[in-house]
Short mmCIF file of C-alpha atoms and ligand atoms in Angstrom, two decimals:
data_model
loop_
_atom_site.label_atom_id
_atom_site.label_comp_id
_atom_site.label_asym_id
_atom_site.label_seq_id
_atom_site.Cartn_x
_atom_site.Cartn_y
_atom_site.Cartn_z
CA UNK A 1 0.07 -24.17 -23.37
CA UNK A 2 -3.12 -22.11 -23.31
CA UNK A 3 -4.06 -20.11 -26.39
CA UNK A 4 -6.43 -17.74 -24.56
CA UNK A 5 -6.70 -16.66 -20.94
CA UNK A 6 -9.61 -14.72 -19.47
CA UNK A 7 -8.50 -12.18 -16.87
CA UNK A 8 -11.19 -11.94 -14.17
CA UNK A 9 -10.04 -8.58 -12.86
CA UNK A 10 -9.47 -4.90 -13.71
CA UNK A 11 -6.90 -2.15 -13.26
CA UNK A 12 -3.16 -2.60 -12.93
CA UNK A 13 -3.25 -6.34 -12.14
CA UNK A 14 -5.33 -7.08 -15.25
CA UNK A 15 -2.77 -5.10 -17.26
CA UNK A 16 0.08 -7.00 -15.55
CA UNK A 17 -1.49 -10.39 -16.40
CA UNK A 18 -2.19 -9.30 -20.00
CA UNK A 19 1.52 -8.47 -20.37
CA UNK A 20 2.58 -11.94 -19.18
CA UNK A 21 0.08 -13.46 -21.64
CA UNK A 22 1.66 -11.45 -24.50
CA UNK A 23 5.15 -12.63 -23.49
CA UNK A 24 3.93 -16.22 -23.78
CA UNK A 25 2.07 -15.68 -27.07
CA UNK A 26 -1.27 -16.15 -25.34
CA UNK A 27 -4.26 -13.99 -26.28
CA UNK A 28 -5.61 -12.10 -23.21
CA UNK A 29 -9.38 -11.69 -22.79
CA UNK A 30 -10.78 -8.91 -20.59
CA UNK A 31 -13.98 -8.56 -18.64
CA UNK A 32 -15.32 -5.14 -17.72
CA UNK A 33 -18.15 -3.43 -15.89
CA UNK A 34 -20.27 -0.57 -17.21
CA UNK A 35 -17.84 1.83 -15.52
CA UNK A 36 -14.81 0.33 -17.28
CA UNK A 37 -15.81 0.35 -20.95
CA UNK A 38 -12.81 2.46 -21.95
CA UNK A 39 -10.41 1.24 -19.24
CA UNK A 40 -6.76 0.54 -20.01
CA UNK A 41 -7.03 -3.16 -19.17
CA UNK A 42 -9.78 -3.55 -21.78
CA UNK A 43 -7.66 -1.98 -24.50
CA UNK A 44 -4.64 -4.11 -23.54
CA UNK A 45 -6.60 -7.29 -24.34
CA UNK A 46 -7.68 -8.84 -27.66
CA UNK A 47 -11.34 -9.24 -26.67
CA UNK A 48 -13.50 -7.94 -23.87
CA UNK A 49 -16.83 -8.97 -22.37
CA UNK A 50 -19.11 -6.76 -20.31
CA UNK A 51 -20.19 -8.54 -17.12
CA UNK A 52 -22.55 -6.03 -15.52
CA UNK A 53 -23.04 -2.79 -13.66
CA UNK A 54 -20.32 -0.71 -12.03
CA UNK A 55 -20.83 -2.10 -8.51
CA UNK A 56 -18.47 -5.10 -8.25
CA UNK A 57 -21.16 -7.41 -6.79
CA UNK A 58 -22.94 -6.93 -10.13
CA UNK A 59 -19.85 -7.49 -12.30
CA UNK A 60 -16.36 -8.48 -11.13
CA UNK A 61 -17.86 -10.72 -8.43
CA UNK A 62 -20.41 -12.43 -10.70
CA UNK A 63 -19.07 -16.00 -11.04
CA UNK A 64 -21.83 -17.00 -13.50
CA UNK A 65 -21.23 -14.11 -15.89
CA UNK A 66 -17.46 -14.47 -15.78
CA UNK A 67 -17.58 -18.18 -16.62
CA UNK A 68 -20.09 -17.37 -19.36
CA UNK A 69 -17.65 -14.85 -20.85
CA UNK A 70 -14.84 -17.41 -20.69
CA UNK A 71 -17.00 -19.95 -22.55
CA UNK A 72 -18.02 -17.43 -25.22
CA UNK A 73 -14.41 -16.36 -25.79
CA UNK A 74 -13.05 -19.89 -25.95
CA UNK A 75 -10.47 -19.20 -23.22
CA UNK A 76 -9.03 -22.35 -21.63
CA UNK A 77 -8.03 -20.74 -18.34
CA UNK A 78 -8.98 -17.92 -15.96
CA UNK A 79 -6.52 -15.76 -14.07
CA UNK A 80 -8.22 -14.15 -11.04
CA UNK A 81 -5.60 -11.49 -10.22
CA UNK A 82 -5.89 -10.40 -6.57
CA UNK A 83 -8.94 -9.26 -4.65
CA UNK A 84 -12.44 -9.89 -6.07
CA UNK A 85 -12.74 -13.70 -6.54
CA UNK A 86 -9.03 -14.57 -6.23
CA UNK A 87 -9.41 -16.42 -2.90
CA UNK A 88 -12.96 -17.65 -3.39
CA UNK A 89 -12.91 -21.47 -3.35
CA UNK A 90 -16.42 -21.59 -4.87
CA UNK A 91 -15.11 -19.67 -7.88
CA UNK A 92 -12.09 -21.97 -8.28
CA UNK A 93 -14.46 -24.94 -8.17
CA UNK A 94 -16.92 -23.39 -10.63
CA UNK A 95 -14.07 -22.70 -13.06
CA UNK A 96 -12.96 -26.32 -12.81
CA UNK A 97 -16.53 -27.61 -13.18
CA UNK A 98 -16.84 -25.58 -16.39
CA UNK A 99 -13.89 -27.53 -17.78
CA UNK A 100 -11.53 -24.56 -17.48
CA UNK A 101 -8.25 -24.15 -15.60
CA UNK A 102 -8.16 -21.88 -12.57
CA UNK A 103 -4.74 -20.21 -12.46
CA UNK A 104 -4.12 -20.68 -8.76
CA UNK A 105 -4.21 -23.37 -6.07
CA UNK A 106 -6.90 -26.03 -5.69
CA UNK A 107 -10.20 -25.10 -4.04
CA UNK A 108 -9.26 -27.52 -1.23
CA UNK A 109 -5.96 -25.76 -0.48
CA UNK A 110 -7.79 -22.41 -0.53
CA UNK A 111 -10.35 -23.68 1.96
CA UNK A 112 -7.76 -25.18 4.31
CA UNK A 113 -5.83 -21.89 4.44
CA UNK A 114 -8.91 -19.65 4.29
CA UNK A 115 -10.00 -20.28 7.86
CA UNK A 116 -7.44 -18.88 10.33
CA UNK A 117 -7.92 -21.69 12.84
CA UNK A 118 -7.66 -24.33 10.12
CA UNK A 119 -4.51 -22.63 8.75
CA UNK A 120 -2.99 -22.63 12.24
CA UNK A 121 -3.64 -26.37 12.51
CA UNK A 122 -1.97 -26.93 9.12
CA UNK A 123 1.08 -24.90 10.18
CA UNK A 124 1.38 -26.78 13.49
CA UNK A 125 1.10 -30.14 11.71
CA UNK A 126 3.75 -28.99 9.24
CA UNK A 127 6.09 -28.20 12.13
CA UNK A 128 6.28 -24.46 11.46
CA UNK A 129 6.38 -21.94 14.32
CA UNK A 130 2.92 -20.51 15.01
CA UNK A 131 1.83 -17.62 17.27
CA UNK A 132 1.02 -19.25 20.64
CA UNK A 133 -2.77 -19.58 20.95
CA UNK A 134 -5.77 -21.77 20.28
CA UNK A 135 -6.79 -23.71 17.19
CA UNK A 136 -10.34 -24.37 18.40
CA UNK A 137 -13.03 -21.67 18.60
CA UNK A 138 -13.62 -20.08 22.02
CA UNK A 139 -16.97 -20.91 23.59
CA UNK A 140 -17.19 -18.33 26.38
CA UNK A 141 -15.32 -15.41 27.92
CA UNK A 142 -14.65 -17.62 30.93
CA UNK A 143 -12.75 -20.03 28.69
CA UNK A 144 -10.93 -17.09 27.06
CA UNK A 145 -9.91 -15.84 30.54
CA UNK A 146 -8.55 -19.25 31.49
CA UNK A 147 -6.50 -19.59 28.27
CA UNK A 148 -5.24 -15.99 28.41
CA UNK A 149 -3.97 -16.65 31.96
CA UNK A 150 -1.90 -19.54 30.59
CA UNK A 151 -0.29 -17.48 27.81
CA UNK A 152 -0.06 -14.21 29.74
CA UNK A 153 -1.40 -10.79 28.67
CA UNK A 154 -1.64 -9.01 26.29
CA UNK A 155 -3.62 -11.40 24.08
CA UNK A 156 -5.58 -10.96 20.89
CA UNK A 157 -9.06 -12.14 19.99
CA UNK A 158 -9.43 -12.80 16.28
CA UNK A 159 -12.19 -13.96 13.95
CA UNK A 160 -11.59 -17.46 12.52
CA UNK A 161 -13.07 -16.30 9.23
CA UNK A 162 -11.17 -13.01 9.40
CA UNK A 163 -7.92 -11.65 8.10
CA UNK A 164 -6.56 -8.23 7.43
CA UNK A 165 -7.30 -7.04 10.95
CA UNK A 166 -11.10 -7.13 10.85
CA UNK A 167 -12.77 -8.40 14.01
CA UNK A 168 -9.45 -8.23 15.88
CA UNK A 169 -9.31 -7.12 19.56
CA UNK A 170 -6.27 -6.50 21.73
CA UNK A 171 -6.93 -7.50 25.34
CA UNK A 172 -4.41 -6.06 27.78
CA UNK A 173 -5.79 -7.47 31.05
CA UNK A 174 -8.41 -9.86 32.44
CA UNK A 175 -10.90 -7.10 33.28
CA UNK A 176 -11.09 -6.13 29.59
CA UNK A 177 -11.91 -9.68 28.51
CA UNK A 178 -15.73 -9.90 28.95
CA UNK A 179 -16.54 -6.82 26.85
CA UNK A 180 -13.74 -7.53 24.29
CA UNK A 181 -15.10 -11.06 23.88
CA UNK A 182 -18.62 -9.79 23.15
CA UNK A 183 -17.43 -7.11 20.70
CA UNK A 184 -15.07 -9.45 18.84
CA UNK A 185 -17.84 -12.03 18.44
CA UNK A 186 -20.36 -9.44 17.26
CA UNK A 187 -17.87 -7.91 14.81
CA UNK A 188 -16.95 -11.33 13.43
CA UNK A 189 -20.63 -12.19 12.93
CA UNK A 190 -21.35 -8.87 11.23
CA UNK A 191 -18.26 -8.87 8.98
CA UNK A 192 -18.03 -12.55 8.02
CA UNK A 193 -21.40 -14.08 8.91
CA UNK A 194 -19.45 -16.31 11.30
CA UNK A 195 -19.12 -15.44 15.00
CA UNK A 196 -16.27 -17.92 15.63
CA UNK A 197 -13.31 -16.32 17.42
CA UNK A 198 -10.01 -17.67 18.77
CA UNK A 199 -7.17 -16.37 20.90
CA UNK A 200 -3.49 -15.62 20.28
CA UNK A 201 -0.77 -14.22 22.45
CA UNK A 202 -0.11 -10.66 21.26
CA UNK A 203 3.30 -10.02 19.77
CA UNK A 204 4.16 -6.42 20.62
CA UNK A 205 5.13 -4.10 17.76
CA UNK A 206 5.87 -6.97 15.40
CA UNK A 207 7.28 -6.78 11.92
CA UNK A 208 5.12 -8.15 9.13
CA UNK A 209 7.43 -10.21 6.96
CA UNK A 210 6.04 -12.59 4.37
CA UNK A 211 7.61 -15.36 2.30
CA UNK A 212 6.80 -15.82 -1.38
CA UNK A 213 6.44 -19.49 -2.23
CA UNK A 214 5.91 -21.22 -5.55
CA UNK A 215 4.84 -24.80 -6.26
CA UNK A 216 4.15 -26.86 -9.35
CA UNK A 217 1.89 -29.89 -9.68
CA UNK A 218 4.88 -32.25 -9.68
CA UNK A 219 5.88 -31.82 -6.05
CA UNK A 220 8.44 -29.02 -6.49
CA UNK A 221 8.06 -26.28 -3.88
CA UNK A 222 10.46 -23.35 -3.55
CA UNK A 223 10.57 -20.04 -1.72
CA UNK A 224 11.65 -16.71 -3.19
CA UNK A 225 12.59 -15.04 0.05
CA UNK A 226 10.78 -12.41 2.03
CA UNK A 227 9.03 -9.10 1.60
CA UNK A 228 9.04 -6.56 4.40
CA UNK A 229 5.48 -5.22 4.70
CA UNK A 230 5.52 -3.59 8.13
CA UNK A 231 4.63 -0.14 6.82
CA UNK A 232 0.86 -0.33 6.92
CA UNK A 233 -1.99 2.06 7.54
CA UNK A 234 -5.25 0.63 8.87
CA UNK A 235 -4.08 -2.86 7.89
CA UNK A 236 -3.41 -1.71 4.32
CA UNK A 237 0.16 -2.03 3.08
CA UNK A 238 1.69 1.26 2.02
CA UNK A 239 5.33 0.41 1.20
CA UNK A 240 6.83 -3.03 0.64
CA UNK A 241 10.41 -4.06 0.11
CA UNK A 242 12.60 -7.01 -0.69
CA UNK A 243 14.69 -8.03 1.18
CA UNK A 244 13.67 -7.00 4.70
CA UNK A 245 16.29 -4.79 6.37
CA UNK A 246 15.96 -7.21 9.32
CA UNK A 247 16.68 -10.44 7.46
CA UNK A 248 20.01 -12.10 6.91
CA UNK A 249 20.61 -15.29 4.91
CA UNK A 250 20.06 -17.48 7.97
CA UNK A 251 16.70 -15.97 8.97
CA UNK A 252 15.63 -16.04 5.29
CA UNK A 253 16.48 -19.73 5.00
CA UNK A 254 14.66 -20.62 8.23
CA UNK A 255 11.52 -18.63 7.34
CA UNK A 256 11.62 -20.02 3.79
CA UNK A 257 11.87 -23.57 5.07
CA UNK A 258 8.86 -23.03 7.38
CA UNK A 259 6.84 -21.58 4.50
CA UNK A 260 7.71 -24.47 2.15
CA UNK A 261 6.68 -27.03 4.79
CA UNK A 262 3.26 -25.35 5.14
CA UNK A 263 2.74 -25.23 1.35
CA UNK A 264 3.67 -28.92 1.01
CA UNK A 265 1.20 -29.87 3.73
CA UNK A 266 -1.77 -28.65 1.61
CA UNK A 267 -0.38 -29.82 -1.79
CA UNK A 268 -0.21 -26.20 -2.78
CA UNK A 269 0.25 -25.24 -6.44
CA UNK A 270 1.10 -21.89 -7.99
CA UNK A 271 2.08 -18.65 -6.23
CA UNK A 272 1.34 -18.20 -2.55
CA UNK A 273 2.44 -16.09 0.39
CA UNK A 274 3.02 -17.14 3.97
CA UNK A 275 2.76 -14.20 6.39
CA UNK A 276 4.83 -14.16 9.56
CA UNK A 277 4.93 -11.86 12.55
CA UNK A 278 8.54 -11.27 13.56
CA UNK A 279 9.65 -10.04 16.97
CA UNK A 280 12.25 -7.39 16.19
CA UNK A 281 14.49 -7.90 19.21
CA UNK A 282 14.74 -11.71 19.15
CA UNK A 283 14.04 -12.34 15.44
CA UNK A 284 11.59 -15.04 16.52
CA UNK A 285 9.03 -15.56 13.78
CA UNK A 286 5.51 -16.96 13.89
CA UNK A 287 3.12 -18.08 11.16
CA UNK A 288 0.17 -15.68 10.92
CA UNK A 289 -1.83 -16.54 7.79
CA UNK A 290 -1.48 -17.61 4.17
CA UNK A 291 -2.61 -15.69 1.08
CA UNK A 292 -3.50 -18.13 -1.67
CA UNK A 293 -3.02 -15.67 -4.53
CA UNK A 294 -0.54 -13.49 -6.36
CA UNK A 295 -0.03 -10.42 -4.18
CA UNK A 296 -0.07 -6.72 -4.97
CA UNK A 297 3.56 -6.40 -3.88
CA UNK A 298 4.94 -9.24 -6.05
CA UNK A 299 7.04 -6.81 -8.21
CA UNK A 300 9.67 -6.30 -5.47
CA UNK A 301 10.32 -10.04 -5.43
CA UNK A 302 10.49 -10.06 -9.23
CA UNK A 303 12.99 -7.19 -9.28
CA UNK A 304 15.32 -8.89 -6.79
CA UNK A 305 15.04 -12.52 -7.99
CA UNK A 306 14.57 -11.82 -11.72
CA UNK A 307 11.70 -14.29 -12.07
CA UNK A 308 8.37 -13.42 -13.70
CA UNK A 309 5.82 -14.67 -11.19
CA UNK A 310 2.80 -14.26 -13.47
CA UNK A 311 4.49 -16.10 -16.34
CA UNK A 312 5.38 -18.89 -13.88
CA UNK A 313 1.76 -18.99 -12.60
CA UNK A 314 0.55 -19.55 -16.15
CA UNK A 315 3.10 -22.21 -17.15
CA UNK A 316 2.65 -24.12 -13.88
CA UNK A 317 -1.15 -24.01 -14.27
CA UNK A 318 -0.69 -25.45 -17.78
CA UNK A 319 1.09 -28.42 -16.16
CA UNK A 320 4.74 -27.48 -16.69
CA UNK A 321 7.40 -27.94 -14.03
CA UNK A 322 8.75 -24.87 -12.25
CA UNK A 323 11.34 -23.28 -14.53
CA UNK A 324 13.86 -23.04 -11.65
CA UNK A 325 14.95 -24.87 -8.50
CA UNK A 326 15.65 -23.52 -5.02
CA UNK A 327 19.37 -23.40 -5.86
CA UNK A 328 18.58 -21.09 -8.82
CA UNK A 329 17.00 -18.47 -6.55
CA UNK A 330 19.58 -15.73 -6.05
CA UNK A 331 18.70 -12.43 -4.44
CA UNK A 332 20.40 -9.44 -6.00
CA UNK A 333 20.10 -5.87 -4.73
CA UNK A 334 17.10 -4.24 -3.11
CA UNK A 335 13.62 -3.20 -4.29
CA UNK A 336 11.03 -0.88 -2.69
CA UNK A 337 7.45 -0.34 -3.85
CA UNK A 338 5.00 2.47 -3.10
CA UNK A 339 1.27 2.02 -3.62
CA UNK A 340 0.25 5.29 -5.25
CA UNK A 341 -3.41 6.01 -4.52
CA UNK A 342 -5.99 8.61 -5.50
CA UNK A 343 -6.38 9.61 -1.86
CA UNK A 344 -5.88 12.87 0.01
CA UNK A 345 -3.02 12.42 2.49
CA UNK A 346 -3.91 15.77 4.11
CA UNK A 347 -7.47 14.65 4.73
CA UNK A 348 -7.10 11.30 6.46
CA UNK A 349 -6.45 9.51 3.14
CA UNK A 350 -10.01 10.09 1.97
CA UNK A 351 -10.53 8.60 -1.51
CA UNK A 352 -10.11 11.32 -4.14
CA UNK A 353 -11.91 10.11 -7.27
CA UNK A 354 -12.03 12.22 -10.42
CA UNK A 355 -10.55 12.66 -13.85
CA UNK A 356 -6.81 12.36 -14.38
CA UNK A 357 -6.22 15.30 -16.72
CA UNK A 358 -2.45 15.00 -16.69
CA UNK A 359 -0.19 12.00 -16.12
CA UNK A 360 3.57 11.72 -16.36
CA UNK A 361 4.91 8.39 -15.14
CA UNK A 362 8.56 8.20 -14.07
CA UNK A 363 11.09 5.96 -15.78
CA UNK A 364 14.86 5.68 -15.96
CA UNK A 365 17.43 3.42 -14.26
CA UNK A 366 15.93 0.96 -11.77
CA UNK A 367 12.35 2.20 -12.06
CA UNK A 368 9.27 0.07 -12.70
CA UNK A 369 5.73 1.42 -12.66
CA UNK A 370 2.81 -1.02 -12.77
CA UNK A 371 -0.09 1.21 -13.72
CA UNK A 372 -3.74 0.63 -14.45
CA UNK A 373 -4.83 4.06 -15.64
CA UNK A 374 -3.82 6.57 -18.26
CA UNK A 375 -4.24 10.29 -18.91
CA UNK A 376 -7.92 11.17 -19.39
CA UNK A 377 -9.14 8.22 -17.32
CA UNK A 378 -11.60 8.55 -14.47
CA UNK A 379 -10.74 7.15 -11.03
CA UNK A 380 -14.21 5.96 -10.02
CA UNK A 381 -15.76 5.57 -6.60
CA UNK A 382 -16.60 1.94 -7.29
CA UNK A 383 -13.18 0.32 -6.97
CA UNK A 384 -9.91 0.48 -5.11
CA UNK A 385 -8.47 3.90 -6.08
CA UNK A 386 -4.92 2.67 -6.74
CA UNK A 387 -3.25 4.53 -9.62
CA UNK A 388 -0.08 2.49 -9.82
CA UNK A 389 2.62 0.65 -7.96
CA UNK A 390 5.90 2.49 -8.25
CA UNK A 391 8.91 0.28 -7.56
CA UNK A 392 12.62 1.09 -7.51
CA UNK A 393 15.54 -1.33 -7.66
CA UNK A 394 19.10 -0.59 -6.61
CA UNK A 395 22.25 -2.58 -5.83
CA UNK A 396 21.82 -1.47 -2.23
CA UNK A 397 18.85 -0.24 -0.20
CA UNK A 398 20.35 3.26 -0.22
CA UNK A 399 20.56 3.25 -4.03
CA UNK A 400 16.96 1.99 -4.28
CA UNK A 401 15.83 4.86 -2.02
CA UNK A 402 17.77 7.40 -4.13
CA UNK A 403 16.04 6.17 -7.27
CA UNK A 404 12.62 6.00 -5.60
CA UNK A 405 13.03 9.59 -4.38
CA UNK A 406 13.95 10.73 -7.90
CA UNK A 407 11.04 8.82 -9.45
CA UNK A 408 8.52 10.18 -6.92
CA UNK A 409 9.69 13.72 -7.75
CA UNK A 410 9.34 12.97 -11.48
CA UNK A 411 5.86 11.46 -11.09
CA UNK A 412 3.13 13.96 -11.89
CA UNK A 413 -0.63 13.42 -11.68
CA UNK A 414 -3.00 16.29 -12.44
CA UNK A 415 -6.70 16.69 -11.71
CA UNK A 416 -6.92 14.55 -8.57
CA UNK A 417 -5.21 14.36 -5.19
CA UNK A 418 -2.76 11.48 -4.74
CA UNK A 419 -0.57 10.01 -2.03
CA UNK A 420 2.60 11.06 -3.91
CA UNK A 421 3.40 14.00 -1.54
CA UNK A 422 3.15 11.62 1.42
CA UNK A 423 5.66 9.20 -0.17
CA UNK A 424 8.02 12.08 -1.01
CA UNK A 425 8.17 12.79 2.74
CA UNK A 426 8.61 9.14 3.73
CA UNK A 427 11.63 8.59 1.47
CA UNK A 428 13.29 11.56 3.24
CA UNK A 429 12.41 10.32 6.74
CA UNK A 430 15.41 9.37 8.92
CA UNK A 431 13.71 6.30 10.49
CA UNK A 432 12.73 5.00 7.06
CA UNK A 433 16.21 5.55 5.67
CA UNK A 434 17.66 3.68 8.66
CA UNK A 435 15.24 0.78 8.01
CA UNK A 436 13.66 0.97 11.46
CA UNK A 437 10.41 -0.56 10.24
CA UNK A 438 7.76 -2.18 12.34
CA UNK A 439 3.98 -2.02 12.44
CA UNK A 440 4.14 1.17 14.53
CA UNK A 441 6.09 3.06 11.84
CA UNK A 442 3.24 5.05 10.26
CA UNK A 443 1.92 6.18 13.64
CA UNK A 444 5.38 7.40 14.69
CA UNK A 445 5.91 9.01 11.28
CA UNK A 446 2.72 11.06 11.62
CA UNK A 447 3.55 12.03 15.21
CA UNK A 448 7.02 13.23 14.09
CA UNK A 449 5.60 15.04 11.08
CA UNK A 450 2.85 16.81 13.01
CA UNK A 451 5.33 17.91 15.68
CA UNK A 452 7.58 19.24 12.90
CA UNK A 453 4.66 21.01 11.21
CA UNK A 454 3.67 22.63 14.52
CA UNK A 455 7.24 23.81 15.07
CA UNK A 456 7.21 25.25 11.54
CA UNK A 457 3.84 26.92 12.18
CA UNK A 458 5.25 28.52 15.38
CA UNK A 459 8.33 29.75 13.52
CA UNK A 460 6.12 31.15 10.74
CA UNK A 461 3.90 32.96 13.28
CA UNK A 462 7.01 34.48 14.94
CA UNK A 463 8.33 35.59 11.54
CA UNK A 464 4.99 37.18 10.67
CA UNK A 465 4.88 39.07 14.01
CA UNK A 466 8.43 40.26 13.35
CA UNK A 467 7.53 41.46 9.86
CA UNK A 468 4.47 43.33 11.23
CA UNK A 469 6.66 45.07 13.80
CA UNK A 470 9.13 46.19 11.13
CA UNK A 471 6.27 47.61 9.06
CA UNK A 472 4.92 49.51 12.06
CA UNK A 473 8.36 51.02 12.66
CA UNK A 474 8.63 52.00 8.97
CA UNK A 475 5.23 53.69 9.07
CA UNK A 476 6.08 55.60 12.23
CA UNK A 477 9.42 56.66 10.74
CA UNK A 478 7.68 57.83 7.56
CA UNK A 479 5.07 59.75 9.56
CA UNK A 480 7.77 61.47 11.64
CA UNK A 481 9.75 62.29 8.49
CA UNK A 482 6.64 63.80 6.92
CA UNK A 483 5.76 65.80 10.01
CA UNK A 484 9.20 67.38 10.34
CA UNK A 485 10.43 67.66 6.74
CA UNK A 486 7.28 67.34 4.60
CA UNK A 487 6.47 71.06 4.41
CA UNK A 488 9.95 72.05 3.32
CA UNK A 489 9.91 69.45 0.54
CA UNK A 490 6.48 70.42 -0.69
CA UNK A 491 7.48 74.04 -0.91
CA UNK A 492 10.55 73.24 -2.93
CA UNK A 493 10.67 74.79 -6.45
CA UNK A 494 9.70 72.23 -9.09
CA UNK A 495 12.53 71.35 -11.49
CA UNK A 496 12.00 69.39 -14.61
CA UNK A 497 14.92 67.00 -14.62
CA UNK A 498 14.93 63.32 -13.82
CA UNK A 499 16.10 63.66 -10.22
CA UNK A 500 13.31 66.14 -9.44
CA UNK A 501 10.58 63.90 -10.75
CA UNK A 502 12.06 61.11 -8.63
CA UNK A 503 11.93 63.51 -5.66
CA UNK A 504 8.27 64.27 -6.44
CA UNK A 505 7.43 60.59 -6.53
CA UNK A 506 9.05 60.22 -3.17
CA UNK A 507 6.85 63.04 -1.88
CA UNK A 508 3.77 61.33 -3.20
CA UNK A 509 4.81 58.13 -1.61
CA UNK A 510 5.32 59.92 1.69
CA UNK A 511 1.77 61.22 1.43
CA UNK A 512 0.60 57.68 0.90
CA UNK A 513 2.57 56.52 3.90
CA UNK A 514 1.07 59.21 6.03
CA UNK A 515 -2.34 58.11 4.87
CA UNK A 516 -1.52 54.50 5.73
CA UNK A 517 -0.31 55.63 9.13
CA UNK A 518 -3.63 57.40 9.72
CA UNK A 519 -5.52 54.29 8.65
CA UNK A 520 -3.31 52.12 10.82
CA UNK A 521 -4.00 54.28 13.87
CA UNK A 522 -7.75 54.50 13.37
C1 LIG B 601 -1.28 -9.79 15.48
C2 LIG B 601 -0.50 -8.77 16.05
C3 LIG B 601 0.15 -9.05 17.22
N1 LIG B 601 0.01 -10.27 17.80
N2 LIG B 601 -1.38 -10.98 16.09
C4 LIG B 601 -3.13 -7.22 11.91
C5 LIG B 601 -3.72 -7.67 10.63
C6 LIG B 601 -3.72 -9.16 10.64
N3 LIG B 601 -3.13 -9.62 9.43
C7 LIG B 601 -2.96 -9.54 11.86
N4 LIG B 601 -2.59 -8.37 12.54
C8 LIG B 601 -1.88 -8.43 13.69
N5 LIG B 601 -1.93 -9.62 14.33
C9 LIG B 601 -0.75 -11.20 17.23
N6 LIG B 601 -0.87 -12.39 17.82
C10 LIG B 601 -0.41 -7.55 15.39
C11 LIG B 601 -1.13 -7.37 14.21
C12 LIG B 601 -1.00 -6.07 13.62
C13 LIG B 601 -0.36 -5.90 12.40
C14 LIG B 601 0.20 -6.96 11.72
C15 LIG B 601 0.82 -6.77 10.53
C16 LIG B 601 0.93 -5.50 10.01
C17 LIG B 601 0.39 -4.43 10.65
C18 LIG B 601 -0.26 -4.62 11.87
C19 LIG B 601 -0.80 -3.51 12.51
C20 LIG B 601 -1.44 -3.71 13.70
C21 LIG B 601 -1.56 -4.99 14.24
#
């Protein structure tokens, strides 16, 4: 087993990996940028090495400096976390060339699954269902038109080097093709330095359901079931759950089998995720892409299966066999995770950096919070502004939602805007509670919410008009009262008991009302 592991990341995932290291008696080593000198992940580790300026290209993406830090520390392995260099085959190779262990798959497996067209070829060869489409790059819009005619519209143009929705174009009919082809190519070139695009039949309003797989270097490959990730905003996951409300044991077994076949085909090792698009009505599923890393949403799988995926990544990378077989994987209960961000949900989810001057993290039955910040910390503009991943487990989905709702209400962050209020609404949303999740969920949620807010605004305006009318009537009544009875009251003999002074106050207040009435009429 390793004695020291360098964690080539920051924030909550660096903290998560450091915890797994501690469990295994391994000493965690941090890297940090100039902006992260006092960050939580640094203080959770035994040693820390500065790797450059705040901008990640100058620090967390500097392969040379990271390997240098690993050498200096005497770490035997590097855990990349997710994001940054986690799916960079050049990094995996450089780590290996430095005589260190990369905690993840081989550079070759990463490359095969990194290109979308190459990954589609792998999946087809493995015998897994793939979205109908091409595996060779398109050469002209004329060729795209011909192929689209075969599959039928709508189709999608995608960048071979892409992923996560960048450089993607929906084409609804032939007349849209020429301009869509040009734009998709230009976008692909600009975003990835590679203009190669290919075509897929569009699956309408699909679910995004992914399978967690795990493989050791001895030929054992298992799947840990699915995660439902359909709730996304601008291709960013917002809420993830395990299991999917759509899946039953049969669909899980079939998707799992497909995922395992794909992983075997590339001699995959470690943790990986196979993404599928699922047609809600038919439950047909299609391979979409593979993520060759530990994913943000791995806690929901851990809560339901009971395995520690990071611990398993480390032991497998050290050459051990998987600690469990497929038969040992038992799914118990339901888990849901919210990605809590320093973003303003009332202002188009604009990043809301700043100092966290108060932080109370929820706890209690079934609650797990994977955080990367603490009270007093600064959420900087340089990195992903995630504060934590809040996950709830329950015996049933309903119980998980009850606990998540309670935890979201308990969660308190002061000093910066967060997405907590947005999640508090979602966990009370009827469609969410019913599990009607597909990739159109967020759009429908906002449409419903805005309609509701408008209805509320109308009701408020009506109530205000009503209140104004009642005031006007009161003023008129007071003015009339003063006009007809005021003189008599003023001429009344003063008496010095309590009731008289009350009477005098009333007179004064009538004077004031008369004055207000005059003002009101002017
Ligand atoms: C699709 C699709 C429909 N048909 N491909 C979006 C991000 C990238 N991972 C793939 N994406 C999609 N690919 C075909 N052939 C619909 C989407 C899609 C989507 C997928 C998953 C989660 C949210 C989404 C939101 C819009 C579009």
